[in-house]
Structures are given as C-alpha cells and as structure tokens.
Amino acid sequence: MVRAVYPGSFDPVTLGHLDVIRRAACLVDEVVIGVLVNRSKHPMFTAEERVEMLRECVKDLPNVKVQTFNGLTVDFARNSEAKIIIRGLRAVTDFESEMQIAQTNRIAEPGIDTMFFATSLQYAYLSSTIVKEMAFYGSDVAKFVPLNVAEKLRSKFAEQQNG
Ligand code: ADP
C-alpha cells in the first residue's frame, strides 16, 4: 500500500492542483490531500471551505481523501503513514524553495521522499493568487478553476462587498 500526501494551502484549489492530484492518483494507492491550517498569511477561505471545495472536486476519485493538518508537512506525512510527499513544480521560481524543503524533509525523515510533478503546460502560470485577483475584478475564472470553486469565489466576493 503506497500512500502519498499532497500538502498545500489550496486557497482555493485550481485546475493546476487537480491535474497533479489526478496524475498522482494513477500512480499510488492513496492520495491524502492536506489542507494547511496554521499559516501566518491569512487565507481567503477557511480551512473548512477549502476542504469542502476540494472534496467536491475529487468525489469521482475513490483513492483520494481530503483533510486538514497543522504544523510540518513531514510530520503530517509520518502521521498519515505516507512514504511520499507530492509537490507540483511550475516555473523555475518554484524550484529553489521546493528543493530546500525537500532536502530538509529528507534529512528529518529519510523514509519519506518528495515526488515532483511538472505542471501541465496549460497550467504552468496558474496560481490560487492569480485566480483570486481575477475573480476580484469580476473576470471569468471558469478556465482556471472547477465550477463549484468559481461559484464560491463569486459568492465570497459578494459577501465581502456587502459586509
Ligand atoms: P503552498 O502554499 O504550499 O505552495 P499551494 O496551494 O499554492 O500551496 O500549492 C500546493 C502545491 O501545488 C505546491 O506544490 C504548488 O507548487 C503546486 N501547484 C500550485 N499550482 C500549480 C499548478 N498550476 N500546476 C502544478 N502544480 C501547482
């Protein structure tokens, strides 16, 4: 049984994340998506909202689970009894920090390896931050996020404008 964890903020999940999740789900027995809760940067969506959006997006993938986690990714992986940490690599800019984290994690826990997925070309410049920026200005984000996420972004911004 090969289990992998896929940690991230997922604020919100994009088609780029989902592409990585689908590809990983074909290679390992189980993928546990970890939604990071304790972050100094303030996420737009609560951890519960991020989990809910993700669960809706992966409901057709029986070997993919979604949960929240606190603290270090390597501890999350160990507690989940996972041998693999999945990360996506977009541009070269991702590379340096991801390598640093992967090397540190491997020293901390030699039994756990990081597996990188090179982004699919059409999502190479896609990030949750860009999607939020576009949605904020009323731009259509349907090409970048699943429908349920696009709707949630719309209602979140409407909520903020009214509140
Ligand atoms: P974090 O704040 O931990 O980087 P993110 O939710 O932004 O969390 O990303 C989680 C993981 O998904 C990271 O490994 C990131 O590089 C990867 N990722 C984000 N966007 C894409 C994309 N468009 N294509 C492939 N991988 C991506």
Short mmCIF file of C-alpha atoms and ligand atoms in Angstrom, two decimals:
data_model
loop_
_atom_site.label_atom_id
_atom_site.label_comp_id
_atom_site.label_asym_id
_atom_site.label_seq_id
_atom_site.Cartn_x
_atom_site.Cartn_y
_atom_site.Cartn_z
CA MET A 1 0.00 0.00 0.00
CA VAL A 2 1.71 3.17 -1.20
CA ARG A 3 0.19 6.28 0.29
CA ALA A 4 1.15 9.85 -0.67
CA VAL A 5 0.25 13.16 0.90
CA TYR A 6 -0.28 16.31 -1.15
CA PRO A 7 0.07 19.32 1.15
CA GLY A 8 -0.79 22.90 0.31
CA SER A 9 -2.89 25.94 1.03
CA PHE A 10 -5.43 25.27 -1.75
CA ASP A 11 -6.85 28.77 -1.29
CA PRO A 12 -8.70 27.87 -3.49
CA VAL A 13 -7.99 24.65 -5.42
CA THR A 14 -7.28 25.28 -9.12
CA LEU A 15 -7.25 23.09 -12.24
CA GLY A 16 -3.44 23.02 -11.84
CA HIS A 17 -3.76 21.33 -8.45
CA LEU A 18 -6.41 18.95 -9.77
CA ASP A 19 -4.19 17.96 -12.68
CA VAL A 20 -1.46 16.97 -10.20
CA ILE A 21 -3.98 15.13 -7.99
CA ARG A 22 -5.38 13.09 -10.89
CA ARG A 23 -1.93 12.15 -12.16
CA ALA A 24 -0.74 11.18 -8.68
CA ALA A 25 -3.88 9.13 -8.02
CA CYS A 26 -2.98 6.93 -11.01
CA LEU A 27 0.48 6.20 -9.61
CA VAL A 28 -0.10 5.49 -5.92
CA ASP A 29 -2.71 3.55 -3.98
CA GLU A 30 -3.94 6.51 -1.97
CA VAL A 31 -3.52 10.27 -2.06
CA VAL A 32 -4.28 12.24 1.09
CA ILE A 33 -4.65 15.93 0.33
CA GLY A 34 -3.57 18.00 3.32
CA VAL A 35 -5.06 21.47 3.66
CA LEU A 36 -2.69 23.54 5.77
CA VAL A 37 -4.47 25.34 8.59
CA ASN A 38 -1.88 27.26 10.57
CA ARG A 39 -0.45 29.87 8.30
CA SER A 40 0.75 33.34 9.14
CA LYS A 41 -0.62 34.56 5.80
CA HIS A 42 -4.35 34.90 6.05
CA PRO A 43 -6.20 32.67 3.63
CA MET A 44 -9.29 33.93 1.88
CA PHE A 45 -11.22 30.75 2.55
CA THR A 46 -11.48 28.98 5.90
CA ALA A 47 -9.92 25.53 6.15
CA GLU A 48 -13.43 24.03 6.17
CA GLU A 49 -14.35 25.86 2.96
CA ARG A 50 -11.12 24.77 1.27
CA VAL A 51 -11.71 21.15 2.30
CA GLU A 52 -15.32 21.28 1.12
CA MET A 53 -14.34 22.65 -2.31
CA LEU A 54 -11.62 20.01 -2.70
CA ARG A 55 -13.93 17.15 -1.65
CA GLU A 56 -16.45 18.21 -4.27
CA CYS A 57 -13.69 18.28 -6.93
CA VAL A 58 -12.30 14.82 -6.15
CA LYS A 59 -15.54 12.99 -5.42
CA ASP A 60 -15.06 10.86 -8.56
CA LEU A 61 -11.61 9.71 -7.38
CA PRO A 62 -12.12 6.90 -4.83
CA ASN A 63 -8.48 6.76 -3.72
CA VAL A 64 -8.21 10.47 -2.90
CA LYS A 65 -9.00 11.81 0.57
CA VAL A 66 -9.03 15.36 1.89
CA GLN A 67 -8.20 16.51 5.39
CA THR A 68 -6.69 19.44 7.26
CA PHE A 69 -3.34 19.47 9.01
CA ASN A 70 -1.32 21.69 11.29
CA GLY A 71 2.43 22.05 11.54
CA LEU A 72 5.14 20.47 9.45
CA THR A 73 4.42 18.57 6.25
CA VAL A 74 6.90 15.86 7.20
CA ASP A 75 5.01 15.23 10.46
CA PHE A 76 1.73 15.14 8.54
CA ALA A 77 3.24 12.57 6.16
CA ARG A 78 4.61 10.45 9.02
CA ASN A 79 1.31 10.57 10.94
CA SER A 80 -0.55 9.60 7.76
CA GLU A 81 1.86 6.67 7.28
CA ALA A 82 2.73 8.07 3.85
CA LYS A 83 6.05 7.43 2.14
CA ILE A 84 5.64 10.16 -0.45
CA ILE A 85 5.10 13.91 -0.34
CA ILE A 86 3.71 15.25 -3.61
CA ARG A 87 4.51 18.76 -4.82
CA GLY A 88 3.89 20.47 -8.12
CA LEU A 89 6.59 22.36 -9.98
CA ARG A 90 5.56 25.19 -12.23
CA ALA A 91 8.34 27.59 -13.21
CA VAL A 92 12.00 27.66 -12.18
CA THR A 93 10.91 30.02 -9.43
CA ASP A 94 9.25 27.11 -7.58
CA PHE A 95 12.39 25.03 -7.87
CA GLU A 96 14.72 26.60 -5.33
CA SER A 97 12.36 26.74 -2.38
CA GLU A 98 10.89 23.32 -3.17
CA MET A 99 14.36 21.75 -3.31
CA GLN A 100 15.26 23.32 0.01
CA ILE A 101 12.12 21.97 1.67
CA ALA A 102 12.54 18.53 0.07
CA GLN A 103 16.17 18.23 1.18
CA THR A 104 15.34 19.33 4.71
CA ASN A 105 12.44 16.91 4.93
CA ARG A 106 14.61 14.06 3.72
CA ILE A 107 17.17 14.70 6.45
CA ALA A 108 14.37 14.91 9.03
CA GLU A 109 12.72 11.73 7.78
CA PRO A 110 14.82 9.62 5.37
CA GLY A 111 11.95 7.17 4.87
CA ILE A 112 9.79 9.79 3.19
CA ASP A 113 10.54 11.03 -0.32
CA THR A 114 9.24 14.04 -2.23
CA MET A 115 7.77 13.39 -5.65
CA PHE A 116 7.57 16.37 -8.01
CA PHE A 117 5.06 16.70 -10.80
CA ALA A 118 5.97 19.02 -13.63
CA THR A 119 2.90 21.09 -14.28
CA SER A 120 0.91 20.51 -17.44
CA LEU A 121 1.76 23.32 -19.82
CA GLN A 122 -1.68 24.93 -19.84
CA TYR A 123 -1.49 25.40 -16.05
CA ALA A 124 2.15 26.46 -15.87
CA TYR A 125 1.33 30.04 -14.89
CA LEU A 126 -1.73 29.30 -12.82
CA SER A 127 -1.81 30.06 -9.12
CA SER A 128 -4.52 30.50 -6.49
CA THR A 129 -3.34 34.09 -6.06
CA ILE A 130 -3.89 34.94 -9.74
CA VAL A 131 -7.30 33.30 -9.70
CA LYS A 132 -8.35 35.38 -6.67
CA GLU A 133 -7.07 38.55 -8.31
CA MET A 134 -9.04 37.84 -11.49
CA ALA A 135 -12.21 36.94 -9.60
CA PHE A 136 -11.90 40.11 -7.51
CA TYR A 137 -12.09 42.21 -10.66
CA GLY A 138 -15.06 40.24 -11.96
CA SER A 139 -13.12 38.30 -14.59
CA ASP A 140 -14.34 34.87 -15.66
CA VAL A 141 -12.22 32.20 -13.96
CA ALA A 142 -14.02 29.19 -15.44
CA LYS A 143 -10.94 28.17 -17.44
CA PHE A 144 -8.81 28.03 -14.30
CA VAL A 145 -10.93 26.51 -11.55
CA PRO A 146 -13.77 23.98 -11.41
CA LEU A 147 -17.33 25.34 -11.49
CA ASN A 148 -18.01 24.91 -7.78
CA VAL A 149 -14.89 26.94 -6.97
CA ALA A 150 -15.79 29.70 -9.45
CA GLU A 151 -19.21 29.98 -7.80
CA LYS A 152 -17.71 30.03 -4.33
CA LEU A 153 -15.31 32.82 -5.38
CA ARG A 154 -18.24 34.85 -6.70
CA SER A 155 -20.25 34.45 -3.51
CA LYS A 156 -17.22 35.18 -1.32
CA PHE A 157 -16.52 38.48 -3.05
CA ALA A 158 -20.21 39.40 -2.98
CA GLU A 159 -20.25 38.62 0.75
CA GLN A 160 -17.19 40.82 1.31
CA GLN A 161 -18.65 43.71 -0.68
CA ASN A 162 -21.91 43.56 1.24
CA GLY A 163 -20.25 43.13 4.60
P1 ADP B 1 1.64 26.20 -0.94
O1 ADP B 1 1.23 27.45 -0.24
O2 ADP B 1 2.06 25.09 -0.03
O3 ADP B 1 2.57 26.40 -2.11
P2 ADP B 1 -0.44 25.85 -2.90
O4 ADP B 1 -1.87 25.54 -2.64
O5 ADP B 1 -0.14 27.18 -3.51
O6 ADP B 1 0.27 25.66 -1.50
O7 ADP B 1 0.22 24.72 -3.78
C1 ADP B 1 0.27 23.39 -3.37
C2 ADP B 1 1.16 22.61 -4.33
O8 ADP B 1 0.60 22.62 -5.63
C3 ADP B 1 2.56 23.18 -4.48
O9 ADP B 1 3.46 22.11 -4.65
C4 ADP B 1 2.47 24.00 -5.75
O10 ADP B 1 3.73 24.13 -6.39
C5 ADP B 1 1.54 23.13 -6.56
N1 ADP B 1 0.81 23.90 -7.57
C6 ADP B 1 0.15 25.06 -7.42
N2 ADP B 1 -0.35 25.49 -8.59
C7 ADP B 1 0.00 24.56 -9.52
C8 ADP B 1 -0.17 24.44 -10.94
N3 ADP B 1 -0.82 25.38 -11.62
N4 ADP B 1 0.34 23.36 -11.57
C9 ADP B 1 1.02 22.43 -10.86
N5 ADP B 1 1.24 22.49 -9.54
C10 ADP B 1 0.76 23.53 -8.87
#
